[in-house]
C-alpha positions as a LaTeX table, in Angstrom:
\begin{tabular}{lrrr}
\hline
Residue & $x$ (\AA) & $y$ (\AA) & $z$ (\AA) \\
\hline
Unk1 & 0.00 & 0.00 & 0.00 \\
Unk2 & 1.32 & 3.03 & $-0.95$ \\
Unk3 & 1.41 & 6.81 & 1.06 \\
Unk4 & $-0.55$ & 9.31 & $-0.87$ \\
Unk5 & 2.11 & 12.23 & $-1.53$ \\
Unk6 & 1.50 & 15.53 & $-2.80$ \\
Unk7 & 3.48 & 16.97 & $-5.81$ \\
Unk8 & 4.88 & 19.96 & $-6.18$ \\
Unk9 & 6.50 & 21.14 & $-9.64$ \\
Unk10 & 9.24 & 23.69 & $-9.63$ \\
Unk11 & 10.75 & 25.16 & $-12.94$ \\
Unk12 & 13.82 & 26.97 & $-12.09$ \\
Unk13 & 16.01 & 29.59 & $-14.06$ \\
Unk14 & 19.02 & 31.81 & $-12.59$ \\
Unk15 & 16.73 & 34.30 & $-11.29$ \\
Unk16 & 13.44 & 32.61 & $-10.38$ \\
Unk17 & 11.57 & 29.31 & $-9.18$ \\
Unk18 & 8.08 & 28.85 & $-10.42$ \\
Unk19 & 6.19 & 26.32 & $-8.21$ \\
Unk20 & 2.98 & 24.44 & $-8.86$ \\
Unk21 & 1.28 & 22.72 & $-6.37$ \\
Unk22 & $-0.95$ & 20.20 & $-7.24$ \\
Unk23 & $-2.57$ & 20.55 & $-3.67$ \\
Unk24 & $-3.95$ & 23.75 & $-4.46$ \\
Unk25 & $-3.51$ & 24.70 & $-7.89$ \\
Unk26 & $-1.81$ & 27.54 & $-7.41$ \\
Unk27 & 1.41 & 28.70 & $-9.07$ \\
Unk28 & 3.95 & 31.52 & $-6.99$ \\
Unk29 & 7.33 & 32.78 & $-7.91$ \\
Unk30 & 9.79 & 33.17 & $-5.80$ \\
Unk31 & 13.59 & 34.55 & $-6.08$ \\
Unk32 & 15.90 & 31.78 & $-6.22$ \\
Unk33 & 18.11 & 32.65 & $-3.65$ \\
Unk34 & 18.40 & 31.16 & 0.11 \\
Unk35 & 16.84 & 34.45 & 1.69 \\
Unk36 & 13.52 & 32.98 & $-0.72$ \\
Unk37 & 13.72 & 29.76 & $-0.65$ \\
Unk38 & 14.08 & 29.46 & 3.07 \\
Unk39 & 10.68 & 30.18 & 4.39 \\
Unk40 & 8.75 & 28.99 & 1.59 \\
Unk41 & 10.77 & 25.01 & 2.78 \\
Unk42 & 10.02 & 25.77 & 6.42 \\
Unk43 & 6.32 & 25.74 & 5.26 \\
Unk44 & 6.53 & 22.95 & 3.78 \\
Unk45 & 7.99 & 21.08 & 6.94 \\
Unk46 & 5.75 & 18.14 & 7.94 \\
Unk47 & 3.78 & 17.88 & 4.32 \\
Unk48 & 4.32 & 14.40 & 2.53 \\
Unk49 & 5.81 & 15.76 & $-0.20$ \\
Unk50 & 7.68 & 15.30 & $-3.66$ \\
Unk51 & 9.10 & 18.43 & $-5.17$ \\
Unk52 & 10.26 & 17.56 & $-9.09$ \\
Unk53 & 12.32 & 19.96 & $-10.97$ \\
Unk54 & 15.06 & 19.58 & $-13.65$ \\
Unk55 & 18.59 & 19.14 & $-13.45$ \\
Unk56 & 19.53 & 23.05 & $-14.34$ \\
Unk57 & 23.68 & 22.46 & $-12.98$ \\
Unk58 & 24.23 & 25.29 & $-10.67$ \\
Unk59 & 20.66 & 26.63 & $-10.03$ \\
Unk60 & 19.40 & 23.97 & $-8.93$ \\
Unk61 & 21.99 & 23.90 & $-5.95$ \\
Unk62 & 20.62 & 26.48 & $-3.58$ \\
Unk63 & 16.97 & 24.61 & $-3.60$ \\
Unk64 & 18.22 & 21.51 & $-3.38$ \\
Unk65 & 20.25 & 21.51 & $-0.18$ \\
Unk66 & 17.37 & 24.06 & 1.64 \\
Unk67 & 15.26 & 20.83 & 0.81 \\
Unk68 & 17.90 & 17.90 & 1.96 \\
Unk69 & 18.22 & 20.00 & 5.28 \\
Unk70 & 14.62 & 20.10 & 5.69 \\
Unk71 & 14.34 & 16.18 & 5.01 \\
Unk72 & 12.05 & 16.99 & 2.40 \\
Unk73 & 12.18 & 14.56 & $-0.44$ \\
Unk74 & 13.24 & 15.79 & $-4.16$ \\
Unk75 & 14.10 & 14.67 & $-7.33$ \\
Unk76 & 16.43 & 16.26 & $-10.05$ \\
Unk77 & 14.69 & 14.62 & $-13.83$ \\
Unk78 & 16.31 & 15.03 & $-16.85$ \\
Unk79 & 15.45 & 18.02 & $-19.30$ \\
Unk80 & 14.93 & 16.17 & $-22.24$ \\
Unk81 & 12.80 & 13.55 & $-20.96$ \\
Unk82 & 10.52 & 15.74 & $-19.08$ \\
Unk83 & 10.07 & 17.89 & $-22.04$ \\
Unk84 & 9.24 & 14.49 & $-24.13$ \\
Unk85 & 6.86 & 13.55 & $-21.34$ \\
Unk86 & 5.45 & 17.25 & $-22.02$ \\
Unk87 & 4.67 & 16.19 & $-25.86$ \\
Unk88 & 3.60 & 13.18 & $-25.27$ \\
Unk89 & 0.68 & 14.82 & $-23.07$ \\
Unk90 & 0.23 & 17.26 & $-25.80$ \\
Unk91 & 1.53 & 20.23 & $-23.95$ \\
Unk92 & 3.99 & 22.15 & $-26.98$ \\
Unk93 & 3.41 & 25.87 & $-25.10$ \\
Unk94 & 6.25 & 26.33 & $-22.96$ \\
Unk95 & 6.16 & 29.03 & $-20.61$ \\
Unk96 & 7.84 & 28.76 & $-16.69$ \\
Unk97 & 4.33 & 28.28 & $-14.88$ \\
Unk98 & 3.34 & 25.47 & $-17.54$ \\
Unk99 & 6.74 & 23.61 & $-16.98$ \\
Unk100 & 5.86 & 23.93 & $-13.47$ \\
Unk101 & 2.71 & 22.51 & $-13.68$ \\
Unk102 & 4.15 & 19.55 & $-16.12$ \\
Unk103 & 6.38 & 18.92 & $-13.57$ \\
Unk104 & 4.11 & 18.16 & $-11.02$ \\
Unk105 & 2.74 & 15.96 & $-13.53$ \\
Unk106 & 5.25 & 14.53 & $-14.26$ \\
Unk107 & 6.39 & 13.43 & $-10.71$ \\
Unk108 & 2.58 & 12.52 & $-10.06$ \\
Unk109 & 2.26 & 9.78 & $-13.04$ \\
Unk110 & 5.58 & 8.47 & $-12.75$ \\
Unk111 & 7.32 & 6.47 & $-10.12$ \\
Unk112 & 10.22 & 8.58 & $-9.59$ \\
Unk113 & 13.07 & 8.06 & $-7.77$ \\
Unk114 & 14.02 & 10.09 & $-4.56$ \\
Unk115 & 17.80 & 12.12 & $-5.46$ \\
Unk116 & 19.90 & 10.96 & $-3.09$ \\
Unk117 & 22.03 & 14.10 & $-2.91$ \\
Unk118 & 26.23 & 13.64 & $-2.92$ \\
Unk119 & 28.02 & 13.41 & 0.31 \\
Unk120 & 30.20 & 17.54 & 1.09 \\
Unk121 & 33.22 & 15.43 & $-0.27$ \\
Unk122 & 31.85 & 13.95 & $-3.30$ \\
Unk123 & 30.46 & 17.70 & $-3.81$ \\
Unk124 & 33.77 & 18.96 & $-3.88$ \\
Unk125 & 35.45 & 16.20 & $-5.46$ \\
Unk126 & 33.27 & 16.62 & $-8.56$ \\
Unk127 & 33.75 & 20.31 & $-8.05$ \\
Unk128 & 37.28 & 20.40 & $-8.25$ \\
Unk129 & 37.60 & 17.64 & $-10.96$ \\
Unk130 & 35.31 & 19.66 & $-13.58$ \\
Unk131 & 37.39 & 22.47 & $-12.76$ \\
Unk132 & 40.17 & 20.62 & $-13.79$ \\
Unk133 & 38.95 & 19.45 & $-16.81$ \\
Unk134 & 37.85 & 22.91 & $-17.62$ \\
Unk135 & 41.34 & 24.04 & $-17.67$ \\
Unk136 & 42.31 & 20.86 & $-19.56$ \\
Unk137 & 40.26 & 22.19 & $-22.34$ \\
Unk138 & 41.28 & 25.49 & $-22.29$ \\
Unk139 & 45.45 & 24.24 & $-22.38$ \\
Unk140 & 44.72 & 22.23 & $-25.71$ \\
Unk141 & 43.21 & 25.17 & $-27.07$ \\
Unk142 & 46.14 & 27.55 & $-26.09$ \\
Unk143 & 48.38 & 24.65 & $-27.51$ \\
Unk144 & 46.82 & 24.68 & $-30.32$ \\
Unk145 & 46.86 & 28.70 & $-30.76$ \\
Unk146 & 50.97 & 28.37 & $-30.11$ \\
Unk147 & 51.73 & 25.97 & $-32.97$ \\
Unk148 & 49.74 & 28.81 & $-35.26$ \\
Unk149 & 51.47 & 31.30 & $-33.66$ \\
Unk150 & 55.29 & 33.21 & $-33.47$ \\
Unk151 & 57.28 & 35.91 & $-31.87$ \\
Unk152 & 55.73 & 37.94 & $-29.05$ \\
Unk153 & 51.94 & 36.43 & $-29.54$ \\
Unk154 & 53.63 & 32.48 & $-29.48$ \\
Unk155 & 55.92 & 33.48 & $-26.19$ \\
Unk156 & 52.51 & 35.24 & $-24.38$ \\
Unk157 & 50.24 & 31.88 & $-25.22$ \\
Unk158 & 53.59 & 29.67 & $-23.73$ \\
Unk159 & 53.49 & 31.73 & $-20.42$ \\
Unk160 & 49.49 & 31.09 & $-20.90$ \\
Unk161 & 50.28 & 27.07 & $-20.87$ \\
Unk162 & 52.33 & 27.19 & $-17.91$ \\
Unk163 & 49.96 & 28.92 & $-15.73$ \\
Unk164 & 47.15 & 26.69 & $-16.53$ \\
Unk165 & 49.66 & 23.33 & $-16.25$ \\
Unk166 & 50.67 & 24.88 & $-12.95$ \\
Unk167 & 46.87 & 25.17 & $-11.82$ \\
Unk168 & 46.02 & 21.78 & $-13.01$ \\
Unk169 & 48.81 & 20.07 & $-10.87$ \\
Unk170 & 47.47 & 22.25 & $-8.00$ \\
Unk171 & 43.86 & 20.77 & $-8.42$ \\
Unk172 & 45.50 & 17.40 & $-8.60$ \\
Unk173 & 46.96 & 18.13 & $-5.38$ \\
Unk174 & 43.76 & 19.46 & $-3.99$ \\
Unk175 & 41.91 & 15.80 & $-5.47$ \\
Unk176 & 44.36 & 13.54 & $-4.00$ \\
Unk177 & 43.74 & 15.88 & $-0.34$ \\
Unk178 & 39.62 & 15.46 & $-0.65$ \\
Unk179 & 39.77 & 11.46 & $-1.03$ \\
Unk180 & 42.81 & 11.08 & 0.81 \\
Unk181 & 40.02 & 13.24 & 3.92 \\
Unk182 & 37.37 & 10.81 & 3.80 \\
Unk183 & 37.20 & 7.10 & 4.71 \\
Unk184 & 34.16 & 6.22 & 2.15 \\
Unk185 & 36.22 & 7.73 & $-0.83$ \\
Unk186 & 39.59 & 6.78 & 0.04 \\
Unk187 & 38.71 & 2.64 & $-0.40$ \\
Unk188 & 36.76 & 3.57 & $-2.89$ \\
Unk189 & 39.87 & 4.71 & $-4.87$ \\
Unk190 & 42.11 & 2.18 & $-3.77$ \\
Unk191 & 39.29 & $-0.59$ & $-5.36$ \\
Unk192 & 38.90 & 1.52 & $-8.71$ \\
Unk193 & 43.14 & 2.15 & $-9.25$ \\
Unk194 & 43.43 & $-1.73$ & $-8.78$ \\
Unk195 & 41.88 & $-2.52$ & $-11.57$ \\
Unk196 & 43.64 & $-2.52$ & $-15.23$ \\
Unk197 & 43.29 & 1.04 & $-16.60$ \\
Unk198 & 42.04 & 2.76 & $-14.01$ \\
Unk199 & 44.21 & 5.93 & $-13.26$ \\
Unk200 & 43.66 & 8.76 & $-10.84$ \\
Unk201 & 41.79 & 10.84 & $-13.62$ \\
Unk202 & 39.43 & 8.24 & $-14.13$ \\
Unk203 & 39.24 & 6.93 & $-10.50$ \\
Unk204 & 38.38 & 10.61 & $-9.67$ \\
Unk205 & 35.64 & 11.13 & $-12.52$ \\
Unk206 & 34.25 & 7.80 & $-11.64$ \\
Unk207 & 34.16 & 8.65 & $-8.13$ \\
Unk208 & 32.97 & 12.37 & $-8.67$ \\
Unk209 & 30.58 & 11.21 & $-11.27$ \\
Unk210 & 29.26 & 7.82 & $-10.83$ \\
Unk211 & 28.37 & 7.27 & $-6.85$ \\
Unk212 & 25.87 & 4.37 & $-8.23$ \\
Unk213 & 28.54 & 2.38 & $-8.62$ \\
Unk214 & 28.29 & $-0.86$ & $-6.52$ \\
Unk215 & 24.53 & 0.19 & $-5.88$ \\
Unk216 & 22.78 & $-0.65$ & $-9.47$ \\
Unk217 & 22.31 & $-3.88$ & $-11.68$ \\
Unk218 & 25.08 & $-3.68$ & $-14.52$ \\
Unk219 & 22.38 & $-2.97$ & $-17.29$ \\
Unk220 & 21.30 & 0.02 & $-15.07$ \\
Unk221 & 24.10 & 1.05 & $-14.86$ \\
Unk222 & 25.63 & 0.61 & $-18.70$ \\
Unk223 & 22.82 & 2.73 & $-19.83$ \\
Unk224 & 23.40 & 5.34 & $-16.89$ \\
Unk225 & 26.90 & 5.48 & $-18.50$ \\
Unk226 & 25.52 & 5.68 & $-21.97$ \\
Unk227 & 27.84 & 2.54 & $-22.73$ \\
Unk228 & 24.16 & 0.52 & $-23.41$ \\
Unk229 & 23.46 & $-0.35$ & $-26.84$ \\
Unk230 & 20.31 & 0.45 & $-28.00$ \\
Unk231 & 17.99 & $-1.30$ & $-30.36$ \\
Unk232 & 16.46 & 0.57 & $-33.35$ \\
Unk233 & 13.93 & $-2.06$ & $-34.72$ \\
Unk234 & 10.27 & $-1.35$ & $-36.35$ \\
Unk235 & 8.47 & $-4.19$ & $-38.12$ \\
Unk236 & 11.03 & $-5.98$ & $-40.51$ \\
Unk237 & 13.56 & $-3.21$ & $-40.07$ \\
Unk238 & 16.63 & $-4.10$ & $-38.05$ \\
Unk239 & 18.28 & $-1.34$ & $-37.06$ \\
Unk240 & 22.10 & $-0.73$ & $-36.03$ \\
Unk241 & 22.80 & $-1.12$ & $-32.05$ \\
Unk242 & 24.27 & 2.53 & $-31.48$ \\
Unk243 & 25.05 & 3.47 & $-27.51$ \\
Unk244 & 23.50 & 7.03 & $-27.05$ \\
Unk245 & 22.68 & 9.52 & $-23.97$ \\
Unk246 & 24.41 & 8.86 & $-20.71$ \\
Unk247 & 27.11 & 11.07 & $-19.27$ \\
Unk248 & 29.55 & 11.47 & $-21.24$ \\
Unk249 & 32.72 & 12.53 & $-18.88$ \\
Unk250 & 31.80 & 9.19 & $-17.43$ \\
Unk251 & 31.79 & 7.73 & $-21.08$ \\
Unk252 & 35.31 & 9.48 & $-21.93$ \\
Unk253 & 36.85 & 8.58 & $-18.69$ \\
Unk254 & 36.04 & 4.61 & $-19.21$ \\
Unk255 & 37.08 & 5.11 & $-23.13$ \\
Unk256 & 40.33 & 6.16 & $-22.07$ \\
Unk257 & 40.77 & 3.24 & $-19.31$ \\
Unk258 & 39.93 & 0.48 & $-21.76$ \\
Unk259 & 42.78 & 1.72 & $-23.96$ \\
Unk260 & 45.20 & 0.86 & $-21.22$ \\
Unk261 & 43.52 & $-2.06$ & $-20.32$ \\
Unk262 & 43.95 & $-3.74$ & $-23.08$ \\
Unk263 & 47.54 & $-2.99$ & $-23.41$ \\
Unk264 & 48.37 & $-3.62$ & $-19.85$ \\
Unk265 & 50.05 & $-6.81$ & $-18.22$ \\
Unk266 & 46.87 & $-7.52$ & $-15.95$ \\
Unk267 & 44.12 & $-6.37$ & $-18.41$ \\
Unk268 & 44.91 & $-10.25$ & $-20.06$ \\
Unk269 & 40.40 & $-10.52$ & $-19.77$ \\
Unk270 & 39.86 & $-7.37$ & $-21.71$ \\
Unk271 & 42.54 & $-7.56$ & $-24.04$ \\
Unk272 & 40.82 & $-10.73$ & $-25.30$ \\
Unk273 & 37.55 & $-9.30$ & $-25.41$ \\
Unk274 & 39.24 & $-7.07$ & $-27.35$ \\
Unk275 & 40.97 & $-9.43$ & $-29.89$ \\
Unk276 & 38.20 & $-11.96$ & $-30.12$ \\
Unk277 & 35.72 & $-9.04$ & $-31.24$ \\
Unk278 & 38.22 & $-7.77$ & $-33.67$ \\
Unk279 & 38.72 & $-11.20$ & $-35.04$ \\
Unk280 & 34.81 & $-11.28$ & $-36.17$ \\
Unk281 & 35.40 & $-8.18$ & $-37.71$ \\
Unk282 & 33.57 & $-5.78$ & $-35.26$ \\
Unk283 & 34.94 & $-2.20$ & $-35.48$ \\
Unk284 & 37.89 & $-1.07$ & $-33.12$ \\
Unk285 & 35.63 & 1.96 & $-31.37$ \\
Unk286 & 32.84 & $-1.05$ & $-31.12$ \\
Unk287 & 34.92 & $-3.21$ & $-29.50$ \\
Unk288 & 36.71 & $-0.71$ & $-27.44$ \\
Unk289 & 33.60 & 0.23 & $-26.07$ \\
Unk290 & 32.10 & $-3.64$ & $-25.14$ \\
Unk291 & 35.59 & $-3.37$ & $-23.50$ \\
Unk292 & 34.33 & $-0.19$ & $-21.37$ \\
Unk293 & 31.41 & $-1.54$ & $-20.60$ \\
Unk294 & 32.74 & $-4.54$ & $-19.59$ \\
Unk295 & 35.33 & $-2.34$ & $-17.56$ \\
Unk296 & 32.50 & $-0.39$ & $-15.88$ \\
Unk297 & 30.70 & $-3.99$ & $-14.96$ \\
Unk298 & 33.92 & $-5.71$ & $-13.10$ \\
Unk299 & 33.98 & $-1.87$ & $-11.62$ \\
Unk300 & 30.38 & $-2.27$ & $-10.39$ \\
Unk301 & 31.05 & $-6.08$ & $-8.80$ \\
Unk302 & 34.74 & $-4.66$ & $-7.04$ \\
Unk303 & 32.84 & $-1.70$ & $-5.27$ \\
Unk304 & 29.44 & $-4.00$ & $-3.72$ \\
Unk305 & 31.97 & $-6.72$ & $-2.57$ \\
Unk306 & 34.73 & $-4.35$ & $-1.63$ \\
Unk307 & 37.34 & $-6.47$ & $-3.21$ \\
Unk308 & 40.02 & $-5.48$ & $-5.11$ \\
Unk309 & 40.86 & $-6.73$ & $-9.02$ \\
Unk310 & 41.92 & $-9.94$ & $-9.39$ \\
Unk311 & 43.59 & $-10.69$ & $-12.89$ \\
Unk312 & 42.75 & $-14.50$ & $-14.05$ \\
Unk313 & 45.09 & $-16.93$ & $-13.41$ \\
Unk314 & 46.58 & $-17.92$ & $-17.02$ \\
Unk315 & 45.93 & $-21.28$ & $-18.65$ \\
\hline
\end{tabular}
């Protein structure tokens, strides 16, 4: 038997939350900012409720830990499939109160899952690693400006390139520090590097990035990953398997650690997964990703039974 909840909706932008509450009906706006946000939770304080609203990156930030404080359950949905949901009800006008109202909806029709929000450490370690891959980006692009480039303009972008190389070792300092301060992340790590592949880029994306892991089946998670294959068939028509969606720093990081796991001593499982889907004639990205995913899976059994890789014992 299930609790009747109520739903509320909430369409946030920088500015501005636009609430619908399927209780009464009524939509408010409110500033999003704590000094806002804070009464408007405290009324909500002993109400079964649901609040639904979309993952928006920053903006969402400031509602969502007022809520977690208050013990008030929430859940962040992804933009594109609550604006298919919105078609698929026939709703094309899009305007803040409506998306608050399809929200509620939304949350209402669906089962959705509670967002379990990440621990102050995860918080920063995913802060400080997209930093750092912010400045990653922008030291390929100066590299890339300095082999177009001479004289004074090539000698400004090379001081450029050592700034930003000198920042990036400083926010690998400042990674190494956040796991290295809490228990939970620090096994965590030393799990993930055991494995073949796994570095402390991708050990800190997966950790930043992926807390499901050890907590979901490995289909659930493949497609969380976007490393899930997808069919395309209608009627007679067989389409080709393509992985889409997903998140793709996740995607990347795993890309990357197949590459070395099939090239390194231990990686002996994946290298043939590797070879014996290349021998059939598959594709080298195909195969390197069945090779991620299959990376991501042994990932997913070494963090629920806390032990570390184990490389098969040769024939």
């Amino acid at each position: 038997m299930s609790i009747p909840f109520e739903c509320i909706g909430c369409d946030i932008s920088k500015s501005w939350l636009d609430l619908f509450d399927d209780a009464t009906g009524e939509v408010t706006r409110i500033g999003n900012s704590s000094d806002s946000i804070a009464p408007l939770v405290e009324a909500w304080r002993g109400r079964n409720l649901l609040v639904v609203f979309e993952a928006t990156g920053v903006y969402d930030q400031t509602l969502a830990r007022a809520l977690h404080d208050a013990g008030i359950r929430y859940t962040r949905v992804n933009p594109q499939r609550a604006r298919d949901f919105a078609r698929a009800c026939g709703r094309i006008a899009k305007t803040d109160a409506l998306d608050a109202r399809m929200l509620a909806t939304y949350g209402r029709a669906l089962e959705l899952e509670e967002t379990v929000p990440p621990s102050a450490s995860r918080q920063r370690l995913r802060d400080v690693a997209t930093r750092r891959d912010q400045l990653v980006a922008i030291r390929a692009q100066e590299k890339t400006r300095a082999s177009e480039s001479d004289g004074w303009t090539a000698e400004h972008i090379g001081h450029h390139i050592d700034f930003l190389s000198d920042e990036i070792v400083a926010l690998d300092k400042e990674i190494q520090r956040t796991v290295k301060a809490d228990d939970a992340l620090r096994k965590a790590a030393r799990l993930l590097r055991s494995a073949p592949g796994i570095g402390p880029v991708a050990a800190c994306f997966l950790l930043a990035t992926m807390p499901e892991l050890g907590r979901l089946s490995p289909k659930a998670l493949g497609a969380l990953a976007g490393l899930a294959p997808m069919n395309v068939d209608s009627g007679q028509f067989r389409g080709k398997r393509m992985i889409k969606g997903g998140r793709k720093r996740v995607r990347d990081a795993l890309y990357m650690a197949a590459l070395g796991a099939i090239r390194c001593k231990k990686g002996s499982l994946f290298k043939a997964l590797y070879e014996r889907l290349r021998s059939k004639g598959k594709p080298a990205k195909l195969a390197l990703i069945a090779v991620a995913r299959k990376l991501l899976t042994t990932l997913n059994a070494m963090v629920r039974d806390e032990k570390e890789y184990e490389a098969p014992i040769p024939e």
